[in-house]
Tab-separated table of C-alpha atoms in Angstrom:
chain	number	residue	atom	x	y	z
L	27	UNK	CA	0.000	0.000	0.000
L	28	UNK	CA	1.144	3.533	-0.630
L	29	UNK	CA	1.151	6.234	2.035
L	30	UNK	CA	1.725	9.985	2.297
L	31	UNK	CA	3.291	11.430	5.427
L	32	UNK	CA	1.280	14.140	7.218
L	33	UNK	CA	4.351	15.268	9.142
L	34	UNK	CA	7.794	16.146	7.841
L	35	UNK	CA	9.704	12.897	8.358
L	36	UNK	CA	11.498	10.515	5.967
L	37	UNK	CA	10.138	6.944	5.966
L	38	UNK	CA	12.826	4.311	5.379
L	39	UNK	CA	12.917	0.596	4.606
L	40	UNK	CA	11.881	-1.700	7.494
L	41	UNK	CA	10.403	1.058	9.701
L	42	UNK	CA	7.387	-0.252	11.645
L	43	UNK	CA	3.828	0.785	10.783
L	44	UNK	CA	1.084	1.058	13.420
L	45	UNK	CA	-2.630	1.762	13.501
L	46	UNK	CA	-4.055	2.740	16.893
L	47	UNK	CA	-0.979	1.325	18.692
L	48	UNK	CA	-1.256	-2.033	16.871
L	49	UNK	CA	1.654	-3.198	14.679
L	50	UNK	CA	0.274	-3.707	11.156
L	51	UNK	CA	3.325	-3.924	8.898
L	52	UNK	CA	6.550	-2.345	7.731
L	53	UNK	CA	7.809	0.199	5.197
L	54	UNK	CA	9.291	-1.248	1.998
L	55	UNK	CA	10.502	2.099	0.576
L	56	UNK	CA	10.208	5.819	1.157
L	57	UNK	CA	11.364	9.122	-0.329
L	58	UNK	CA	10.535	12.800	-0.796
L	59	UNK	CA	8.216	13.737	-3.671
L	60	UNK	CA	8.880	17.201	-5.096
L	61	UNK	CA	5.684	16.886	-7.178
L	62	UNK	CA	3.436	16.933	-4.111
L	63	UNK	CA	5.992	18.447	-1.682
L	64	UNK	CA	5.548	15.591	0.804
L	65	UNK	CA	7.303	12.447	1.943
L	66	UNK	CA	5.793	9.299	0.451
L	67	UNK	CA	6.352	5.575	0.743
L	68	UNK	CA	5.107	2.062	0.245
L	69	UNK	CA	4.511	-0.505	2.960
L	70	UNK	CA	3.425	-4.084	3.429
L	71	UNK	CA	0.308	-3.857	5.618
L	72	UNK	CA	-1.830	-6.532	7.242
L	73	UNK	CA	-5.103	-7.456	5.566
L	74	UNK	CA	-7.837	-4.919	6.314
L	75	UNK	CA	-5.489	-1.944	6.729
L	76	UNK	CA	-5.099	-0.922	3.063
L	77	UNK	CA	-8.138	1.386	2.966
L	78	UNK	CA	-7.426	4.695	1.194
L	79	UNK	CA	-7.352	7.543	3.733
L	80	UNK	CA	-6.740	5.329	6.778
L	81	UNK	CA	-4.569	7.151	9.301
L	82	UNK	CA	-1.451	5.176	10.218
L	83	UNK	CA	1.710	5.875	12.211
L	84	UNK	CA	5.278	5.250	11.049
L	85	UNK	CA	7.838	4.671	13.801
L	86	UNK	CA	10.912	6.758	12.957
L	87	UNK	CA	13.724	6.898	15.523
L	88	UNK	CA	11.408	5.725	18.335
L	89	UNK	CA	8.798	8.409	17.609
L	90	UNK	CA	5.475	7.929	15.790
L	91	UNK	CA	4.754	10.152	12.771
L	92	UNK	CA	1.311	10.358	11.163
L	93	UNK	CA	0.606	9.273	7.589
L	94	UNK	CA	-2.385	8.330	5.455
L	95	UNK	CA	-2.795	5.320	3.197
L	96	UNK	CA	-2.912	6.654	-0.373
L	97	UNK	CA	-3.729	5.472	-3.854
L	98	UNK	CA	-0.816	4.564	-6.113
L	99	UNK	CA	0.381	6.260	-8.306
L	100	UNK	CA	0.687	9.274	-6.005
L	101	UNK	CA	0.657	11.719	-8.935
L	102	UNK	CA	-1.793	11.286	-11.803
L	103	UNK	CA	-0.229	11.467	-15.255
L	104	UNK	CA	-1.721	13.670	-17.925
L	105	UNK	CA	-0.818	11.421	-20.854
L	106	UNK	CA	-3.049	8.802	-22.422
L	107	UNK	CA	-0.227	6.273	-22.738
L	108	UNK	CA	2.464	5.504	-25.252
L	109	UNK	CA	1.406	6.187	-28.821
L	110	UNK	CA	2.695	3.974	-31.607
L	111	UNK	CA	5.230	5.510	-33.946
L	112	UNK	CA	4.809	5.061	-37.689
L	113	UNK	CA	7.822	3.811	-39.593
L	114	UNK	CA	9.017	6.081	-42.367
């Protein structure tokens, strides 16, 4: 599942993910997105915790930071896909 951080903190691989003080998974990757000016990431979450908008907590350096489960891709593209090129 994808997630967007609500607070300014960098999620990293293997950080723990919680929902209401219950461990529900771990971060698989995280980075900063200049397109949306937020920190984003992907995590493996237990069944039933992948609902878009669900508030989760990421444990970073023994402190919990708020995030929301988000739809992937994080940024919608404006293209219709790859168009075929005609050979000359």
